[in-house]
Amino acid sequence: MSSTRAIHILVVEDNAGDIFLIKEGFHGIGAVFNIHVVKDGLSAIEFIERGDPRPDLIILDLNIPGLSGHEVLTKVKSNPEYMEIPVVVFSSSNSAKDIRTSYKLRANSYVKKPSDLDEFFAAIAAIESFWTHTA
């Protein structure tokens, strides 16, 4: 991803505490990020379809109101206009079924939300590092 402009990250999350921690995690990294938050699946699809700004990365919780995270993932990855946008499923679920389903629906990665604060921030830093510098 380009380092000459802000990186647009769409966070699809309905838990206010997790939203705060995700924003703090990215803020602590120091790069220029524009974090856009929507709290339900339908709003996520509307944001993506609006296309301004186009997300460079989507961080998607599975358990969200309206369309589920898996339904959002299906819609994003089945649309040729959006399918190349990386989607990181960031969920508290450690269910093998949720993980398998996410990868079958073409999630780019699946990260279990840590319950420990330091590990949570480390997970955000790892997501940022991989998806903005390595991939």
mmCIF file of N, CA and C in Angstrom:
data_model
loop_
_atom_site.group_PDB
_atom_site.id
_atom_site.type_symbol
_atom_site.label_atom_id
_atom_site.label_comp_id
_atom_site.label_asym_id
_atom_site.label_seq_id
_atom_site.Cartn_x
_atom_site.Cartn_y
_atom_site.Cartn_z
ATOM 1 N N MET A 1 0.836 -1.182 0.000
ATOM 2 C CA MET A 1 0.000 0.000 0.000
ATOM 3 C C MET A 1 0.875 1.237 0.000
ATOM 4 N N SER A 2 0.349 2.271 -0.554
ATOM 5 C CA SER A 2 1.121 3.489 -0.735
ATOM 6 C C SER A 2 1.455 4.167 0.585
ATOM 7 N N SER A 3 2.702 4.636 0.687
ATOM 8 C CA SER A 3 3.094 5.368 1.886
ATOM 9 C C SER A 3 2.977 6.870 1.681
ATOM 10 N N THR A 4 2.545 7.307 0.475
ATOM 11 C CA THR A 4 2.449 8.738 0.191
ATOM 12 C C THR A 4 1.081 9.307 0.521
ATOM 13 N N ARG A 5 0.142 8.484 0.903
ATOM 14 C CA ARG A 5 -1.184 8.962 1.275
ATOM 15 C C ARG A 5 -1.668 8.202 2.493
ATOM 16 N N ALA A 6 -2.703 8.729 3.081
ATOM 17 C CA ALA A 6 -3.287 8.051 4.236
ATOM 18 C C ALA A 6 -3.859 6.704 3.787
ATOM 19 N N ILE A 7 -3.755 5.736 4.664
ATOM 20 C CA ILE A 7 -4.311 4.414 4.412
ATOM 21 C C ILE A 7 -5.709 4.382 5.013
ATOM 22 N N HIS A 8 -6.684 4.021 4.196
ATOM 23 C CA HIS A 8 -8.076 3.968 4.642
ATOM 24 C C HIS A 8 -8.402 2.561 5.123
ATOM 25 N N ILE A 9 -8.765 2.478 6.385
ATOM 26 C CA ILE A 9 -9.117 1.201 6.990
ATOM 27 C C ILE A 9 -10.573 1.254 7.415
ATOM 28 N N LEU A 10 -11.348 0.299 6.913
ATOM 29 C CA LEU A 10 -12.747 0.182 7.312
ATOM 30 C C LEU A 10 -12.831 -0.859 8.420
ATOM 31 N N VAL A 11 -13.289 -0.431 9.577
ATOM 32 C CA VAL A 11 -13.488 -1.325 10.714
ATOM 33 C C VAL A 11 -14.988 -1.597 10.821
ATOM 34 N N VAL A 12 -15.356 -2.868 10.734
ATOM 35 C CA VAL A 12 -16.752 -3.275 10.858
ATOM 36 C C VAL A 12 -16.875 -3.970 12.211
ATOM 37 N N GLU A 13 -17.364 -3.209 13.174
ATOM 38 C CA GLU A 13 -17.363 -3.660 14.575
ATOM 39 C C GLU A 13 -18.468 -2.932 15.315
ATOM 40 N N ASP A 14 -19.223 -3.651 16.146
ATOM 41 C CA ASP A 14 -20.302 -3.009 16.896
ATOM 42 C C ASP A 14 -19.981 -2.821 18.374
ATOM 43 N N ASN A 15 -18.866 -3.356 18.849
ATOM 44 C CA ASN A 15 -18.508 -3.235 20.256
ATOM 45 C C ASN A 15 -17.685 -1.969 20.465
ATOM 46 N N ALA A 16 -18.223 -1.023 21.232
ATOM 47 C CA ALA A 16 -17.564 0.269 21.436
ATOM 48 C C ALA A 16 -16.173 0.122 22.041
ATOM 49 N N GLY A 17 -16.006 -0.809 22.958
ATOM 50 C CA GLY A 17 -14.700 -1.022 23.567
ATOM 51 C C GLY A 17 -13.670 -1.503 22.558
ATOM 52 N N ASP A 18 -14.070 -2.444 21.702
ATOM 53 C CA ASP A 18 -13.148 -2.943 20.677
ATOM 54 C C ASP A 18 -12.830 -1.856 19.650
ATOM 55 N N ILE A 19 -13.829 -1.045 19.304
ATOM 56 C CA ILE A 19 -13.586 0.067 18.374
ATOM 57 C C ILE A 19 -12.527 0.998 18.962
ATOM 58 N N PHE A 20 -12.696 1.349 20.226
ATOM 59 C CA PHE A 20 -11.728 2.227 20.886
ATOM 60 C C PHE A 20 -10.328 1.613 20.862
ATOM 61 N N LEU A 21 -10.222 0.334 21.203
ATOM 62 C CA LEU A 21 -8.918 -0.320 21.242
ATOM 63 C C LEU A 21 -8.283 -0.431 19.861
ATOM 64 N N ILE A 22 -9.086 -0.713 18.855
ATOM 65 C CA ILE A 22 -8.556 -0.787 17.487
ATOM 66 C C ILE A 22 -8.010 0.574 17.071
ATOM 67 N N LYS A 23 -8.783 1.632 17.314
ATOM 68 C CA LYS A 23 -8.314 2.983 16.972
ATOM 69 C C LYS A 23 -7.040 3.328 17.736
ATOM 70 N N GLU A 24 -7.007 3.020 19.033
ATOM 71 C CA GLU A 24 -5.813 3.296 19.846
ATOM 72 C C GLU A 24 -4.613 2.510 19.328
ATOM 73 N N GLY A 25 -4.850 1.273 18.933
ATOM 74 C CA GLY A 25 -3.774 0.444 18.398
ATOM 75 C C GLY A 25 -3.163 1.043 17.148
ATOM 76 N N PHE A 26 -4.002 1.499 16.243
ATOM 77 C CA PHE A 26 -3.484 2.125 15.020
ATOM 78 C C PHE A 26 -2.852 3.475 15.321
ATOM 79 N N HIS A 27 -3.441 4.226 16.231
ATOM 80 C CA HIS A 27 -2.883 5.529 16.610
ATOM 81 C C HIS A 27 -1.472 5.358 17.181
ATOM 82 N N GLY A 28 -1.271 4.308 17.964
ATOM 83 C CA GLY A 28 0.024 4.064 18.573
ATOM 84 C C GLY A 28 1.112 3.681 17.590
ATOM 85 N N ILE A 29 0.734 3.255 16.393
ATOM 86 C CA ILE A 29 1.714 2.851 15.384
ATOM 87 C C ILE A 29 2.415 4.073 14.799
ATOM 88 N N GLY A 30 1.693 5.177 14.652
ATOM 89 C CA GLY A 30 2.304 6.413 14.211
ATOM 90 C C GLY A 30 2.192 6.711 12.730
ATOM 91 N N ALA A 31 1.766 5.781 11.899
ATOM 92 C CA ALA A 31 1.584 6.066 10.479
ATOM 93 C C ALA A 31 0.274 6.836 10.283
ATOM 94 N N VAL A 32 0.034 7.271 9.066
ATOM 95 C CA VAL A 32 -1.176 8.033 8.774
ATOM 96 C C VAL A 32 -2.281 7.075 8.333
ATOM 97 N N PHE A 33 -3.261 6.907 9.206
ATOM 98 C CA PHE A 33 -4.404 6.050 8.917
ATOM 99 C C PHE A 33 -5.681 6.864 9.036
ATOM 100 N N ASN A 34 -6.600 6.608 8.141
ATOM 101 C CA ASN A 34 -7.957 7.112 8.298
ATOM 102 C C ASN A 34 -8.805 5.900 8.648
ATOM 103 N N ILE A 35 -9.267 5.869 9.883
ATOM 104 C CA ILE A 35 -10.068 4.750 10.363
ATOM 105 C C ILE A 35 -11.541 5.117 10.205
ATOM 106 N N HIS A 36 -12.254 4.306 9.444
ATOM 107 C CA HIS A 36 -13.688 4.498 9.230
ATOM 108 C C HIS A 36 -14.382 3.348 9.939
ATOM 109 N N VAL A 37 -15.383 3.656 10.730
ATOM 110 C CA VAL A 37 -16.064 2.626 11.518
ATOM 111 C C VAL A 37 -17.529 2.557 11.122
ATOM 112 N N VAL A 38 -17.987 1.356 10.892
ATOM 113 C CA VAL A 38 -19.416 1.091 10.743
ATOM 114 C C VAL A 38 -19.752 -0.028 11.724
ATOM 115 N N LYS A 39 -20.992 -0.029 12.193
ATOM 116 C CA LYS A 39 -21.345 -0.940 13.281
ATOM 117 C C LYS A 39 -22.258 -2.088 12.872
ATOM 118 N N ASP A 40 -22.542 -2.204 11.572
ATOM 119 C CA ASP A 40 -23.372 -3.327 11.134
ATOM 120 C C ASP A 40 -23.017 -3.691 9.699
ATOM 121 N N GLY A 41 -23.461 -4.871 9.296
ATOM 122 C CA GLY A 41 -23.113 -5.398 7.985
ATOM 123 C C GLY A 41 -23.645 -4.582 6.821
ATOM 124 N N LEU A 42 -24.874 -4.128 6.900
ATOM 125 C CA LEU A 42 -25.447 -3.341 5.806
ATOM 126 C C LEU A 42 -24.682 -2.035 5.614
ATOM 127 N N SER A 43 -24.331 -1.381 6.713
ATOM 128 C CA SER A 43 -23.551 -0.138 6.621
ATOM 129 C C SER A 43 -22.176 -0.400 6.006
ATOM 130 N N ALA A 44 -21.600 -1.568 6.275
ATOM 131 C CA ALA A 44 -20.307 -1.918 5.680
ATOM 132 C C ALA A 44 -20.424 -2.000 4.167
ATOM 133 N N ILE A 45 -21.449 -2.690 3.685
ATOM 134 C CA ILE A 45 -21.640 -2.826 2.241
ATOM 135 C C ILE A 45 -21.905 -1.458 1.610
ATOM 136 N N GLU A 46 -22.724 -0.643 2.255
ATOM 137 C CA GLU A 46 -23.006 0.700 1.727
ATOM 138 C C GLU A 46 -21.736 1.537 1.666
ATOM 139 N N PHE A 47 -20.892 1.471 2.686
ATOM 140 C CA PHE A 47 -19.637 2.225 2.697
ATOM 141 C C PHE A 47 -18.751 1.782 1.538
ATOM 142 N N ILE A 48 -18.608 0.485 1.356
ATOM 143 C CA ILE A 48 -17.749 -0.049 0.293
ATOM 144 C C ILE A 48 -18.290 0.331 -1.072
ATOM 145 N N GLU A 49 -19.600 0.197 -1.266
ATOM 146 C CA GLU A 49 -20.203 0.527 -2.560
ATOM 147 C C GLU A 49 -20.116 2.010 -2.878
ATOM 148 N N ARG A 50 -20.156 2.856 -1.858
ATOM 149 C CA ARG A 50 -20.027 4.303 -2.075
ATOM 150 C C ARG A 50 -18.665 4.608 -2.701
ATOM 151 N N GLY A 51 -17.644 3.907 -2.276
ATOM 152 C CA GLY A 51 -16.333 3.998 -2.910
ATOM 153 C C GLY A 51 -15.535 5.255 -2.633
ATOM 154 N N ASP A 52 -15.999 6.098 -1.771
ATOM 155 C CA ASP A 52 -15.259 7.328 -1.483
ATOM 156 C C ASP A 52 -15.258 7.580 0.012
ATOM 157 N N PRO A 53 -14.219 7.170 0.682
ATOM 158 C CA PRO A 53 -12.993 6.575 0.132
ATOM 159 C C PRO A 53 -13.109 5.062 -0.004
ATOM 160 N N ARG A 54 -12.317 4.530 -0.897
ATOM 161 C CA ARG A 54 -12.242 3.079 -1.065
ATOM 162 C C ARG A 54 -11.313 2.545 0.024
ATOM 163 N N PRO A 55 -11.766 1.565 0.796
ATOM 164 C CA PRO A 55 -10.892 1.036 1.854
ATOM 165 C C PRO A 55 -9.675 0.319 1.257
ATOM 166 N N ASP A 56 -8.532 0.503 1.892
ATOM 167 C CA ASP A 56 -7.329 -0.245 1.542
ATOM 168 C C ASP A 56 -7.293 -1.565 2.298
ATOM 169 N N LEU A 57 -8.037 -1.613 3.408
ATOM 170 C CA LEU A 57 -8.081 -2.786 4.264
ATOM 171 C C LEU A 57 -9.405 -2.774 5.015
ATOM 172 N N ILE A 58 -9.994 -3.959 5.172
ATOM 173 C CA ILE A 58 -11.224 -4.095 5.952
ATOM 174 C C ILE A 58 -10.921 -5.007 7.132
ATOM 175 N N ILE A 59 -11.241 -4.522 8.329
ATOM 176 C CA ILE A 59 -11.147 -5.334 9.539
ATOM 177 C C ILE A 59 -12.576 -5.649 9.945
ATOM 178 N N LEU A 60 -12.925 -6.923 9.920
ATOM 179 C CA LEU A 60 -14.312 -7.354 10.000
ATOM 180 C C LEU A 60 -14.561 -8.291 11.175
ATOM 181 N N ASP A 61 -15.461 -7.881 12.057
ATOM 182 C CA ASP A 61 -15.928 -8.779 13.115
ATOM 183 C C ASP A 61 -17.003 -9.677 12.524
ATOM 184 N N LEU A 62 -17.124 -10.873 13.026
ATOM 185 C CA LEU A 62 -18.150 -11.792 12.518
ATOM 186 C C LEU A 62 -19.516 -11.528 13.125
ATOM 187 N N ASN A 63 -19.547 -11.196 14.402
ATOM 188 C CA ASN A 63 -20.809 -11.061 15.131
ATOM 189 C C ASN A 63 -21.242 -9.605 15.161
ATOM 190 N N ILE A 64 -21.880 -9.195 14.079
ATOM 191 C CA ILE A 64 -22.353 -7.817 13.941
ATOM 192 C C ILE A 64 -23.841 -7.843 13.599
ATOM 193 N N PRO A 65 -24.547 -6.754 13.887
ATOM 194 C CA PRO A 65 -25.982 -6.712 13.583
ATOM 195 C C PRO A 65 -26.249 -6.717 12.067
ATOM 196 N N GLY A 66 -27.454 -7.107 11.737
ATOM 197 C CA GLY A 66 -27.869 -7.103 10.327
ATOM 198 C C GLY A 66 -27.186 -8.226 9.584
ATOM 199 N N LEU A 67 -26.528 -7.895 8.489
ATOM 200 C CA LEU A 67 -25.753 -8.891 7.769
ATOM 201 C C LEU A 67 -24.601 -9.342 8.667
ATOM 202 N N SER A 68 -24.395 -10.636 8.761
ATOM 203 C CA SER A 68 -23.287 -11.149 9.578
ATOM 204 C C SER A 68 -21.955 -10.857 8.897
ATOM 205 N N GLY A 69 -20.888 -11.033 9.636
ATOM 206 C CA GLY A 69 -19.566 -10.867 9.056
ATOM 207 C C GLY A 69 -19.347 -11.800 7.869
ATOM 208 N N HIS A 70 -19.840 -13.028 7.973
ATOM 209 C CA HIS A 70 -19.702 -13.968 6.853
ATOM 210 C C HIS A 70 -20.490 -13.491 5.638
ATOM 211 N N GLU A 71 -21.661 -12.895 5.861
ATOM 212 C CA GLU A 71 -22.438 -12.376 4.735
ATOM 213 C C GLU A 71 -21.738 -11.183 4.091
ATOM 214 N N VAL A 72 -21.149 -10.312 4.903
ATOM 215 C CA VAL A 72 -20.381 -9.180 4.357
ATOM 216 C C VAL A 72 -19.207 -9.715 3.550
ATOM 217 N N LEU A 73 -18.500 -10.668 4.095
ATOM 218 C CA LEU A 73 -17.362 -11.266 3.409
ATOM 219 C C LEU A 73 -17.783 -11.856 2.062
ATOM 220 N N THR A 74 -18.902 -12.559 2.042
ATOM 221 C CA THR A 74 -19.413 -13.131 0.796
ATOM 222 C C THR A 74 -19.673 -12.045 -0.241
ATOM 223 N N LYS A 75 -20.333 -10.961 0.169
ATOM 224 C CA LYS A 75 -20.657 -9.887 -0.765
ATOM 225 C C LYS A 75 -19.403 -9.194 -1.283
ATOM 226 N N VAL A 76 -18.436 -8.956 -0.417
ATOM 227 C CA VAL A 76 -17.212 -8.274 -0.840
ATOM 228 C C VAL A 76 -16.409 -9.156 -1.792
ATOM 229 N N LYS A 77 -16.204 -10.394 -1.418
ATOM 230 C CA LYS A 77 -15.326 -11.271 -2.196
ATOM 231 C C LYS A 77 -15.972 -11.834 -3.456
ATOM 232 N N SER A 78 -17.287 -11.683 -3.605
ATOM 233 C CA SER A 78 -17.949 -12.156 -4.830
ATOM 234 C C SER A 78 -18.139 -11.023 -5.836
ATOM 235 N N ASN A 79 -17.769 -9.804 -5.469
ATOM 236 C CA ASN A 79 -17.922 -8.663 -6.354
ATOM 237 C C ASN A 79 -16.570 -8.315 -6.983
ATOM 238 N N PRO A 80 -16.437 -8.424 -8.300
ATOM 239 C CA PRO A 80 -15.143 -8.144 -8.945
ATOM 240 C C PRO A 80 -14.585 -6.747 -8.656
ATOM 241 N N GLU A 81 -15.450 -5.793 -8.341
ATOM 242 C CA GLU A 81 -14.981 -4.438 -8.054
ATOM 243 C C GLU A 81 -14.289 -4.331 -6.700
ATOM 244 N N TYR A 82 -14.610 -5.226 -5.763
ATOM 245 C CA TYR A 82 -14.111 -5.110 -4.393
ATOM 246 C C TYR A 82 -13.302 -6.310 -3.927
ATOM 247 N N MET A 83 -13.309 -7.395 -4.691
ATOM 248 C CA MET A 83 -12.743 -8.647 -4.204
ATOM 249 C C MET A 83 -11.261 -8.572 -3.861
ATOM 250 N N GLU A 84 -10.541 -7.598 -4.423
ATOM 251 C CA GLU A 84 -9.111 -7.509 -4.127
ATOM 252 C C GLU A 84 -8.809 -6.733 -2.839
ATOM 253 N N ILE A 85 -9.817 -6.114 -2.237
ATOM 254 C CA ILE A 85 -9.603 -5.417 -0.963
ATOM 255 C C ILE A 85 -9.329 -6.477 0.102
ATOM 256 N N PRO A 86 -8.186 -6.391 0.790
ATOM 257 C CA PRO A 86 -7.911 -7.378 1.837
ATOM 258 C C PRO A 86 -8.919 -7.276 2.980
ATOM 259 N N VAL A 87 -9.401 -8.426 3.414
ATOM 260 C CA VAL A 87 -10.329 -8.493 4.541
ATOM 261 C C VAL A 87 -9.706 -9.361 5.622
ATOM 262 N N VAL A 88 -9.491 -8.756 6.777
ATOM 263 C CA VAL A 88 -8.997 -9.468 7.944
ATOM 264 C C VAL A 88 -10.178 -9.673 8.878
ATOM 265 N N VAL A 89 -10.536 -10.925 9.103
ATOM 266 C CA VAL A 89 -11.567 -11.217 10.090
ATOM 267 C C VAL A 89 -10.887 -11.113 11.451
ATOM 268 N N PHE A 90 -11.435 -10.246 12.295
ATOM 269 C CA PHE A 90 -10.890 -9.995 13.629
ATOM 270 C C PHE A 90 -12.024 -10.283 14.595
ATOM 271 N N SER A 91 -12.027 -11.490 15.129
ATOM 272 C CA SER A 91 -13.187 -11.967 15.878
ATOM 273 C C SER A 91 -12.781 -12.592 17.205
ATOM 274 N N SER A 92 -13.691 -12.544 18.151
ATOM 275 C CA SER A 92 -13.464 -13.218 19.427
ATOM 276 C C SER A 92 -13.718 -14.718 19.311
ATOM 277 N N SER A 93 -14.303 -15.146 18.200
ATOM 278 C CA SER A 93 -14.603 -16.559 18.013
ATOM 279 C C SER A 93 -13.326 -17.350 17.715
ATOM 280 N N ASN A 94 -13.176 -18.445 18.434
ATOM 281 C CA ASN A 94 -12.075 -19.363 18.192
ATOM 282 C C ASN A 94 -12.616 -20.667 17.604
ATOM 283 N N SER A 95 -13.845 -20.605 17.114
ATOM 284 C CA SER A 95 -14.517 -21.776 16.563
ATOM 285 C C SER A 95 -13.854 -22.200 15.247
ATOM 286 N N ALA A 96 -13.501 -23.472 15.174
ATOM 287 C CA ALA A 96 -12.902 -24.000 13.946
ATOM 288 C C ALA A 96 -13.851 -23.790 12.760
ATOM 289 N N LYS A 97 -15.147 -23.913 13.002
ATOM 290 C CA LYS A 97 -16.125 -23.719 11.931
ATOM 291 C C LYS A 97 -16.095 -22.277 11.428
ATOM 292 N N ASP A 98 -16.055 -21.288 12.332
ATOM 293 C CA ASP A 98 -15.986 -19.888 11.916
ATOM 294 C C ASP A 98 -14.716 -19.610 11.118
ATOM 295 N N ILE A 99 -13.613 -20.179 11.574
ATOM 296 C CA ILE A 99 -12.339 -19.962 10.888
ATOM 297 C C ILE A 99 -12.372 -20.591 9.499
ATOM 298 N N ARG A 100 -12.801 -21.850 9.399
ATOM 299 C CA ARG A 100 -12.897 -22.531 8.091
ATOM 300 C C ARG A 100 -13.833 -21.785 7.153
ATOM 301 N N THR A 101 -14.999 -21.402 7.668
ATOM 302 C CA THR A 101 -15.970 -20.697 6.835
ATOM 303 C C THR A 101 -15.389 -19.376 6.328
ATOM 304 N N SER A 102 -14.701 -18.658 7.193
ATOM 305 C CA SER A 102 -14.101 -17.376 6.782
ATOM 306 C C SER A 102 -13.119 -17.579 5.646
ATOM 307 N N TYR A 103 -12.264 -18.583 5.751
ATOM 308 C CA TYR A 103 -11.292 -18.833 4.681
ATOM 309 C C TYR A 103 -11.972 -19.354 3.416
ATOM 310 N N LYS A 104 -13.029 -20.167 3.559
ATOM 311 C CA LYS A 104 -13.774 -20.626 2.376
ATOM 312 C C LYS A 104 -14.402 -19.447 1.631
ATOM 313 N N LEU A 105 -14.783 -18.443 2.392
ATOM 314 C CA LEU A 105 -15.388 -17.249 1.789
ATOM 315 C C LEU A 105 -14.322 -16.242 1.336
ATOM 316 N N ARG A 106 -13.070 -16.646 1.373
ATOM 317 C CA ARG A 106 -11.915 -15.893 0.871
ATOM 318 C C ARG A 106 -11.462 -14.736 1.756
ATOM 319 N N ALA A 107 -11.600 -14.898 3.071
ATOM 320 C CA ALA A 107 -10.969 -13.926 3.969
ATOM 321 C C ALA A 107 -9.465 -14.001 3.709
ATOM 322 N N ASN A 108 -8.804 -12.871 3.795
ATOM 323 C CA ASN A 108 -7.362 -12.861 3.588
ATOM 324 C C ASN A 108 -6.606 -13.338 4.814
ATOM 325 N N SER A 109 -7.195 -13.136 5.978
ATOM 326 C CA SER A 109 -6.638 -13.702 7.202
ATOM 327 C C SER A 109 -7.700 -13.694 8.292
ATOM 328 N N TYR A 110 -7.437 -14.491 9.309
ATOM 329 C CA TYR A 110 -8.337 -14.600 10.449
ATOM 330 C C TYR A 110 -7.487 -14.419 11.693
ATOM 331 N N VAL A 111 -7.830 -13.424 12.495
ATOM 332 C CA VAL A 111 -7.087 -13.139 13.719
ATOM 333 C C VAL A 111 -8.066 -13.194 14.878
ATOM 334 N N LYS A 112 -7.752 -14.027 15.857
ATOM 335 C CA LYS A 112 -8.568 -14.105 17.070
ATOM 336 C C LYS A 112 -8.265 -12.884 17.925
ATOM 337 N N LYS A 113 -9.312 -12.191 18.373
ATOM 338 C CA LYS A 113 -9.125 -11.040 19.261
ATOM 339 C C LYS A 113 -8.581 -11.515 20.596
ATOM 340 N N PRO A 114 -7.414 -11.043 20.961
ATOM 341 C CA PRO A 114 -6.897 -11.417 22.279
ATOM 342 C C PRO A 114 -7.679 -10.716 23.390
ATOM 343 N N SER A 115 -7.759 -11.357 24.543
ATOM 344 C CA SER A 115 -8.425 -10.726 25.681
ATOM 345 C C SER A 115 -7.454 -9.871 26.492
ATOM 346 N N ASP A 116 -6.159 -10.127 26.360
ATOM 347 C CA ASP A 116 -5.131 -9.348 27.046
ATOM 348 C C ASP A 116 -4.864 -8.059 26.265
ATOM 349 N N LEU A 117 -4.818 -6.929 26.930
ATOM 350 C CA LEU A 117 -4.660 -5.630 26.287
ATOM 351 C C LEU A 117 -3.373 -5.531 25.473
ATOM 352 N N ASP A 118 -2.251 -5.934 26.049
ATOM 353 C CA ASP A 118 -0.985 -5.866 25.317
ATOM 354 C C ASP A 118 -1.013 -6.757 24.083
ATOM 355 N N GLU A 119 -1.612 -7.932 24.216
ATOM 356 C CA GLU A 119 -1.731 -8.836 23.066
ATOM 357 C C GLU A 119 -2.677 -8.267 22.012
ATOM 358 N N PHE A 120 -3.720 -7.566 22.445
ATOM 359 C CA PHE A 120 -4.654 -6.925 21.517
ATOM 360 C C PHE A 120 -3.900 -5.912 20.662
ATOM 361 N N PHE A 121 -3.128 -5.034 21.329
ATOM 362 C CA PHE A 121 -2.355 -4.033 20.596
ATOM 363 C C PHE A 121 -1.299 -4.678 19.710
ATOM 364 N N ALA A 122 -0.703 -5.765 20.163
ATOM 365 C CA ALA A 122 0.273 -6.484 19.344
ATOM 366 C C ALA A 122 -0.396 -7.075 18.102
ATOM 367 N N ALA A 123 -1.631 -7.557 18.245
ATOM 368 C CA ALA A 123 -2.366 -8.094 17.092
ATOM 369 C C ALA A 123 -2.650 -6.994 16.082
ATOM 370 N N ILE A 124 -3.050 -5.812 16.554
ATOM 371 C CA ILE A 124 -3.302 -4.687 15.645
ATOM 372 C C ILE A 124 -2.010 -4.302 14.939
ATOM 373 N N ALA A 125 -0.908 -4.243 15.668
ATOM 374 C CA ALA A 125 0.381 -3.897 15.059
ATOM 375 C C ALA A 125 0.787 -4.934 14.013
ATOM 376 N N ALA A 126 0.536 -6.203 14.281
ATOM 377 C CA ALA A 126 0.872 -7.256 13.323
ATOM 378 C C ALA A 126 0.008 -7.150 12.065
ATOM 379 N N ILE A 127 -1.282 -6.872 12.242
ATOM 380 C CA ILE A 127 -2.174 -6.682 11.090
ATOM 381 C C ILE A 127 -1.672 -5.513 10.251
ATOM 382 N N GLU A 128 -1.388 -4.397 10.913
ATOM 383 C CA GLU A 128 -0.908 -3.207 10.194
ATOM 384 C C GLU A 128 0.392 -3.506 9.470
ATOM 385 N N SER A 129 1.338 -4.103 10.141
ATOM 386 C CA SER A 129 2.643 -4.380 9.545
ATOM 387 C C SER A 129 2.516 -5.277 8.317
ATOM 388 N N PHE A 130 1.771 -6.353 8.472
ATOM 389 C CA PHE A 130 1.642 -7.288 7.356
ATOM 390 C C PHE A 130 0.902 -6.674 6.166
ATOM 391 N N TRP A 131 -0.253 -6.067 6.438
ATOM 392 C CA TRP A 131 -1.090 -5.607 5.339
ATOM 393 C C TRP A 131 -0.683 -4.260 4.755
ATOM 394 N N THR A 132 0.134 -3.471 5.442
ATOM 395 C CA THR A 132 0.561 -2.202 4.849
ATOM 396 C C THR A 132 2.020 -2.198 4.414
ATOM 397 N N HIS A 133 2.815 -3.177 4.881
ATOM 398 C CA HIS A 133 4.227 -3.186 4.513
ATOM 399 C C HIS A 133 4.655 -4.454 3.789
ATOM 400 N N THR A 134 4.139 -5.606 4.207
ATOM 401 C CA THR A 134 4.606 -6.874 3.671
ATOM 402 C C THR A 134 3.796 -7.341 2.471
ATOM 403 N N ALA A 135 2.488 -7.352 2.610
ATOM 404 C CA ALA A 135 1.625 -7.907 1.549
ATOM 405 C C ALA A 135 1.545 -6.990 0.345
#
